[in-house]
Each structure stands twice: as C-alpha cells, then as structure tokens.
Amino acid sequence: MHAYLIIAYNDFELLKCLIRMLDYPYNDIYIHIDKKSKKFKQNDFIGITKYSKLYFIKREKVYWGGYSQVNCEINLLKSAKNRKSYSYYHLLSGADLPIKSIEEIYNFFENNLGKEFISFDVENEKNGEFLDRIKYYYPLQDIIGRRNKFFIKIQLLFIELQKKLNVNRIKNRNYIFRKGTNWFSITDNLATYILSKEEEIKSIFSKGWCVDEVFLQTLAWNSKFKENIYGDSMRLFDWNRGKPYIYREADFFELINSEKLFARKFSNSVDPKFIDTIEFYFQEKNTNK
C-alpha cells in the first residue's frame, strides 16, 4: 500500500482531478487544506474515489516560506503512519498531476522498493547561500508569507542585524546541510525516522526561511538512509519558463514522454481543457491495459 500526502490551498477542481487520477486499490490519500482557504467544502469530495480511502487531516494555516510548511508535512506523515505502515509516502501539492498511469507509478516504486526519492539542488548548494535560511532567525515568516512587503522589509533589516552580530544558529550542529525540492517519495523506514526526530527538526529549522527544502534532505543525508537515496524525486518542474511554469496543451508530448512520474504545476485558471486532456488520456491508458 502507498500513501499519497497532498497539500492543497485552492483550485479544488484540479484537486478532484488529482484524486481521481491517484484512485487505485493499493493507494490511500491524505489531504491537508490550508485553513486560510474559505472556499473549501469537504462534502464536495464525498464518493470521489472508487478504490482509495480518502482522509482529510486537521486544517492549519500554512504560510509560504514558513515552518508551518514543515509542520504540515509532518502532520500528514503522522496521520498516515497512525493508520498503517505503507511501502511509500508520496508528498504532492494540489497543483500536481501524475504524468504516468497510476499502475505504472505503483509498479515503478515496487520495482525500486527501499530507495528514497529525494532530490538535491546541487548547483544552488555550491555557494552555500541557502544556509542563511537556517543560520538566522526569521520570526515573522509564518505571519507574512511573501505578500506583506512592509513586514518583509522589517524582517530583512533584522537579518542584516543578525549578520553584523555574527548570529549562527547551526554552528554547533553536526550536520552536512543539503537542499532540494520539498516534494518526495520515501519509505516507511525513513518516514518513521523523520517522525522520531520531530523535536530536533523543530529545534533546528523552526523560525527559518523556506526550510521545507532543507530539513528532509539534511536528515536523510546524515543518516543510514543516505545509501538508499535515489537522487531524484521523479517530479517534473520547469523553473526556466516560470516559478514554476504552469503546463498547458502545447506541453502535452513533453509531459507524456518524460521519464518523470509527476509534474508541477497545472491550473484551471490557465488551461482547464488541458487538465481534462491529461485525465482522459491516462483513464484511456488504464482502461486499455
């Protein structure tokens, strides 16, 4: 059995499409809906799956760049682990879609059982600038997100002050810190290990900035699980055309010919017909097998 952990905020028609595409006898689906979202109606999701059990966990406010993102991921892992032990735990956003049939995805992970699908941003690690995310305190991040320009300026001034005072929260931490995308597919053993380190994760990474891209990579790299890291999360992103780029109809063949298993991101406000196309294509592919 596999557990799909989904963090969603809006575009609930896209979320429904994602759930339908993940629906499979060997999958359960766990979803966190940001508490800041006012348009979510859980009753709209009743009966949406035929095979998978669907669980909505307690809603919390999640802010871009804040530790609340890490806390949300941990709560999703906890919720799944408290129900059963799964072969894999896959973290997705509500703006993701599979770009392989669900049977192909399931078989891929079963054929690579024991490997940890975590990515590392090697190029951006080289200069070490990402360490500023955890060296300094960002006390306002779980309040301001990325839209409150006034408080962002206040926080930046506070960071400059910390630099002058030589603040370094991690100077006594015996870790090699690593960075990568926060979306992952990890085994039950690694999930258990991560949850056993919850207090240590909070101690090191709370009050940091965008630490959701650092904590899992760091813990896995500094553990016995390092030897099992696949080095790729099997997610397709395009940071050259967007932040990230939103896929649309013209990208259809790029997506289905990719070696990756999932892609981010999609949007009903950009190309709703393309989302229908992707879902229909893989429905037909599953039916014809």
C-alpha positions as a Python dict, from the first residue, in 0.01 Angstrom:
ca = {
    (1, 'M'): (0, 0, 0),
    (2, 'H'): (108, 356, -76),
    (3, 'A'): (5, 678, 99),
    (4, 'Y'): (-35, 997, -104),
    (5, 'L'): (1, 1312, 106),
    (6, 'I'): (-141, 1623, -58),
    (7, 'I'): (-101, 1987, 49),
    (8, 'A'): (-370, 2199, -117),
    (9, 'Y'): (-485, 2557, -93),
    (10, 'N'): (-719, 2633, -383),
    (11, 'D'): (-820, 2514, -733),
    (12, 'F'): (-1033, 2236, -589),
    (13, 'E'): (-1149, 2115, -929),
    (14, 'L'): (-784, 2041, -1007),
    (15, 'L'): (-755, 1868, -670),
    (16, 'K'): (-1050, 1647, -761),
    (17, 'C'): (-877, 1554, -1086),
    (18, 'L'): (-559, 1466, -895),
    (19, 'I'): (-753, 1248, -653),
    (20, 'R'): (-933, 1065, -934),
    (21, 'M'): (-601, 1000, -1109),
    (22, 'L'): (-450, 858, -786),
    (23, 'D'): (-750, 637, -716),
    (24, 'Y'): (-616, 280, -708),
    (25, 'P'): (-675, -31, -492),
    (26, 'Y'): (-327, -2, -336),
    (27, 'N'): (-338, 372, -259),
    (28, 'D'): (-476, 576, 30),
    (29, 'I'): (-493, 954, 5),
    (30, 'Y'): (-438, 1207, 287),
    (31, 'I'): (-512, 1573, 228),
    (32, 'H'): (-440, 1896, 412),
    (33, 'I'): (-641, 2201, 309),
    (34, 'D'): (-494, 2533, 418),
    (35, 'K'): (-711, 2685, 688),
    (36, 'K'): (-682, 3024, 514),
    (37, 'S'): (-886, 2888, 224),
    (38, 'K'): (-1252, 2989, 265),
    (39, 'K'): (-1399, 2815, -41),
    (40, 'F'): (-1328, 2452, 50),
    (41, 'K'): (-1629, 2225, 102),
    (42, 'Q'): (-1541, 1874, 215),
    (43, 'N'): (-1883, 1741, 117),
    (44, 'D'): (-1791, 1807, -248),
    (45, 'F'): (-1540, 1522, -221),
    (46, 'I'): (-1777, 1255, -91),
    (47, 'G'): (-1776, 950, -319),
    (48, 'I'): (-1500, 1084, -543),
    (49, 'T'): (-1286, 768, -510),
    (50, 'K'): (-1379, 414, -608),
    (51, 'Y'): (-1079, 230, -457),
    (52, 'S'): (-872, 462, -239),
    (53, 'K'): (-964, 569, 112),
    (54, 'L'): (-966, 947, 141),
    (55, 'Y'): (-871, 1125, 463),
    (56, 'F'): (-874, 1499, 535),
    (57, 'I'): (-649, 1591, 826),
    (58, 'K'): (-697, 1880, 1069),
    (59, 'R'): (-659, 2211, 891),
    (60, 'E'): (-387, 2459, 989),
    (61, 'K'): (-272, 2787, 840),
    (62, 'V'): (27, 2732, 612),
    (63, 'Y'): (246, 3024, 503),
    (64, 'W'): (490, 3028, 214),
    (65, 'G'): (847, 3000, 339),
    (66, 'G'): (743, 2935, 699),
    (67, 'Y'): (799, 2641, 931),
    (68, 'S'): (424, 2581, 905),
    (69, 'Q'): (501, 2407, 574),
    (70, 'V'): (729, 2156, 751),
    (71, 'N'): (475, 2112, 1028),
    (72, 'C'): (208, 2036, 769),
    (73, 'E'): (426, 1769, 607),
    (74, 'I'): (497, 1610, 946),
    (75, 'N'): (127, 1609, 1034),
    (76, 'L'): (44, 1436, 706),
    (77, 'L'): (311, 1173, 774),
    (78, 'K'): (178, 1125, 1126),
    (79, 'S'): (-178, 1086, 1008),
    (80, 'A'): (-81, 817, 759),
    (81, 'K'): (159, 638, 996),
    (82, 'N'): (-104, 629, 1269),
    (83, 'R'): (-334, 430, 1041),
    (84, 'K'): (-89, 180, 895),
    (85, 'S'): (260, 127, 761),
    (86, 'Y'): (283, 200, 390),
    (87, 'S'): (553, 98, 144),
    (88, 'Y'): (583, 460, 30),
    (89, 'Y'): (467, 806, 134),
    (90, 'H'): (441, 1048, -159),
    (91, 'L'): (416, 1422, -93),
    (92, 'L'): (236, 1618, -366),
    (93, 'S'): (85, 1962, -395),
    (94, 'G'): (-272, 2023, -502),
    (95, 'A'): (-132, 2170, -824),
    (96, 'D'): (40, 1844, -929),
    (97, 'L'): (-77, 1568, -1162),
    (98, 'P'): (61, 1224, -1249),
    (99, 'I'): (216, 1200, -1595),
    (100, 'K'): (221, 821, -1597),
    (101, 'S'): (-66, 582, -1540),
    (102, 'I'): (-122, 503, -1173),
    (103, 'E'): (-38, 139, -1239),
    (104, 'E'): (294, 239, -1397),
    (105, 'I'): (370, 460, -1097),
    (106, 'Y'): (285, 185, -849),
    (107, 'N'): (499, -68, -1036),
    (108, 'F'): (792, 174, -1058),
    (109, 'F'): (809, 212, -682),
    (110, 'E'): (753, -158, -617),
    (111, 'N'): (1042, -233, -854),
    (112, 'N'): (1262, 18, -668),
    (113, 'L'): (1148, -76, -318),
    (114, 'G'): (1378, 58, -48),
    (115, 'K'): (1503, 358, -244),
    (116, 'E'): (1436, 711, -120),
    (117, 'F'): (1318, 952, -389),
    (118, 'I'): (1454, 1284, -271),
    (119, 'S'): (1609, 1548, -495),
    (120, 'F'): (1913, 1768, -427),
    (121, 'D'): (1973, 2111, -577),
    (122, 'V'): (2347, 2061, -628),
    (123, 'E'): (2406, 2380, -830),
    (124, 'N'): (2245, 2609, -576),
    (125, 'E'): (2417, 2433, -287),
    (126, 'K'): (2765, 2517, -412),
    (127, 'N'): (2785, 2874, -287),
    (128, 'G'): (2625, 2785, 47),
    (129, 'E'): (2385, 3080, 39),
    (130, 'F'): (2094, 2853, 127),
    (131, 'L'): (2250, 2813, 476),
    (132, 'D'): (2126, 3165, 555),
    (133, 'R'): (1780, 3008, 571),
    (134, 'I'): (1874, 2829, 894),
    (135, 'K'): (2164, 3034, 1030),
    (136, 'Y'): (1939, 3329, 1109),
    (137, 'Y'): (1603, 3380, 1276),
    (138, 'Y'): (1302, 3468, 1058),
    (139, 'P'): (1044, 3523, 1333),
    (140, 'L'): (781, 3679, 1107),
    (141, 'Q'): (781, 3424, 825),
    (142, 'D'): (476, 3233, 949),
    (143, 'I'): (286, 3561, 961),
    (144, 'I'): (390, 3748, 648),
    (145, 'G'): (430, 3472, 385),
    (146, 'R'): (553, 3651, 73),
    (147, 'R'): (296, 3925, 25),
    (148, 'N'): (331, 4165, 319),
    (149, 'K'): (601, 4395, 180),
    (150, 'F'): (624, 4614, 489),
    (151, 'F'): (696, 4328, 730),
    (152, 'I'): (923, 4160, 475),
    (153, 'K'): (1141, 4475, 487),
    (154, 'I'): (1133, 4468, 868),
    (155, 'Q'): (1244, 4106, 871),
    (156, 'L'): (1524, 4175, 620),
    (157, 'L'): (1656, 4451, 846),
    (158, 'F'): (1651, 4203, 1133),
    (159, 'I'): (1853, 3956, 925),
    (160, 'E'): (2112, 4224, 848),
    (161, 'L'): (2142, 4296, 1220),
    (162, 'Q'): (2197, 3926, 1292),
    (163, 'K'): (2473, 3914, 1028),
    (164, 'K'): (2651, 4204, 1196),
    (165, 'L'): (2621, 4026, 1531),
    (166, 'N'): (2758, 3702, 1378),
    (167, 'V'): (2448, 3504, 1469),
    (168, 'N'): (2475, 3143, 1357),
    (169, 'R'): (2211, 2904, 1487),
    (170, 'I'): (2375, 2598, 1328),
    (171, 'K'): (2741, 2647, 1420),
    (172, 'N'): (2726, 2368, 1680),
    (173, 'R'): (2510, 2134, 1471),
    (174, 'N'): (2698, 1831, 1348),
    (175, 'Y'): (2518, 1813, 1014),
    (176, 'I'): (2602, 1841, 648),
    (177, 'F'): (2312, 2057, 533),
    (178, 'R'): (2156, 1982, 195),
    (179, 'K'): (1882, 2144, -12),
    (180, 'G'): (1631, 2036, -276),
    (181, 'T'): (1263, 2034, -368),
    (182, 'N'): (1031, 1955, -77),
    (183, 'W'): (821, 1703, -274),
    (184, 'F'): (928, 1346, -208),
    (185, 'S'): (852, 973, -212),
    (186, 'I'): (1002, 799, 92),
    (187, 'T'): (985, 456, 251),
    (188, 'D'): (815, 361, 576),
    (189, 'N'): (1153, 329, 748),
    (190, 'L'): (1258, 681, 657),
    (191, 'A'): (915, 819, 748),
    (192, 'T'): (947, 654, 1090),
    (193, 'Y'): (1294, 803, 1131),
    (194, 'I'): (1177, 1153, 1035),
    (195, 'L'): (893, 1141, 1288),
    (196, 'S'): (1132, 1019, 1560),
    (197, 'K'): (1333, 1339, 1500),
    (198, 'E'): (1037, 1577, 1522),
    (199, 'E'): (1167, 1773, 1821),
    (200, 'E'): (1515, 1800, 1673),
    (201, 'I'): (1367, 1917, 1341),
    (202, 'K'): (1174, 2186, 1525),
    (203, 'S'): (1479, 2292, 1723),
    (204, 'I'): (1696, 2335, 1412),
    (205, 'F'): (1452, 2454, 1149),
    (206, 'S'): (1172, 2648, 1320),
    (207, 'K'): (1193, 3025, 1267),
    (208, 'G'): (1384, 2952, 947),
    (209, 'W'): (1302, 3051, 590),
    (210, 'C'): (1197, 2801, 320),
    (211, 'V'): (1328, 2520, 540),
    (212, 'D'): (1083, 2275, 381),
    (213, 'E'): (1351, 2248, 109),
    (214, 'V'): (1626, 2168, 359),
    (215, 'F'): (1505, 1958, 653),
    (216, 'L'): (1433, 1625, 479),
    (217, 'Q'): (1741, 1638, 255),
    (218, 'T'): (1958, 1714, 559),
    (219, 'L'): (1820, 1442, 782),
    (220, 'A'): (1829, 1176, 512),
    (221, 'W'): (2183, 1268, 403),
    (222, 'N'): (2313, 1248, 762),
    (223, 'S'): (2157, 912, 836),
    (224, 'K'): (2191, 547, 736),
    (225, 'F'): (1931, 619, 465),
    (226, 'K'): (2191, 813, 264),
    (227, 'E'): (2298, 495, 84),
    (228, 'N'): (1940, 438, -36),
    (229, 'I'): (1884, 786, -183),
    (230, 'Y'): (1784, 769, -548),
    (231, 'G'): (1879, 1134, -601),
    (232, 'D'): (1566, 1227, -794),
    (233, 'S'): (1214, 1290, -666),
    (234, 'M'): (1074, 1187, -1007),
    (235, 'R'): (886, 1517, -1032),
    (236, 'L'): (896, 1736, -1342),
    (237, 'F'): (935, 2113, -1291),
    (238, 'D'): (1024, 2396, -1524),
    (239, 'W'): (1188, 2689, -1347),
    (240, 'N'): (1312, 2844, -1671),
    (241, 'R'): (968, 2944, -1801),
    (242, 'G'): (802, 3018, -1466),
    (243, 'K'): (817, 2998, -1085),
    (244, 'P'): (748, 2721, -1164),
    (245, 'Y'): (597, 2717, -1513),
    (246, 'I'): (230, 2615, -1549),
    (247, 'Y'): (194, 2338, -1806),
    (248, 'R'): (-61, 2370, -2086),
    (249, 'E'): (-184, 2199, -2403),
    (250, 'A'): (132, 2274, -2603),
    (251, 'D'): (334, 2076, -2348),
    (252, 'F'): (136, 1752, -2380),
    (253, 'F'): (401, 1543, -2556),
    (254, 'E'): (680, 1678, -2337),
    (255, 'L'): (488, 1556, -2034),
    (256, 'I'): (384, 1211, -2152),
    (257, 'N'): (731, 1140, -2295),
    (258, 'S'): (910, 1242, -1976),
    (259, 'E'): (1076, 979, -1757),
    (260, 'K'): (930, 1153, -1451),
    (261, 'L'): (616, 1029, -1275),
    (262, 'F'): (452, 1355, -1160),
    (263, 'A'): (457, 1713, -1284),
    (264, 'R'): (408, 2052, -1121),
    (265, 'K'): (225, 2259, -1190),
    (266, 'F'): (-118, 2287, -1352),
    (267, 'S'): (-401, 2538, -1320),
    (268, 'N'): (-767, 2553, -1413),
    (269, 'S'): (-738, 2930, -1450),
    (270, 'V'): (-464, 2890, -1714),
    (271, 'D'): (-572, 2586, -1919),
    (272, 'P'): (-869, 2388, -1781),
    (273, 'K'): (-914, 2186, -2103),
    (274, 'F'): (-560, 2057, -2075),
    (275, 'I'): (-631, 1915, -1730),
    (276, 'D'): (-926, 1725, -1878),
    (277, 'T'): (-698, 1606, -2159),
    (278, 'I'): (-439, 1468, -1915),
    (279, 'E'): (-702, 1289, -1705),
    (280, 'F'): (-879, 1143, -2009),
    (281, 'Y'): (-550, 1026, -2164),
    (282, 'F'): (-450, 825, -1859),
    (283, 'Q'): (-802, 694, -1800),
    (284, 'E'): (-794, 553, -2152),
    (285, 'K'): (-445, 417, -2095),
    (286, 'N'): (-556, 236, -1779),
    (287, 'T'): (-870, 103, -1948),
    (288, 'N'): (-677, -39, -2244),
    (289, 'K'): (-430, -233, -2032),
}
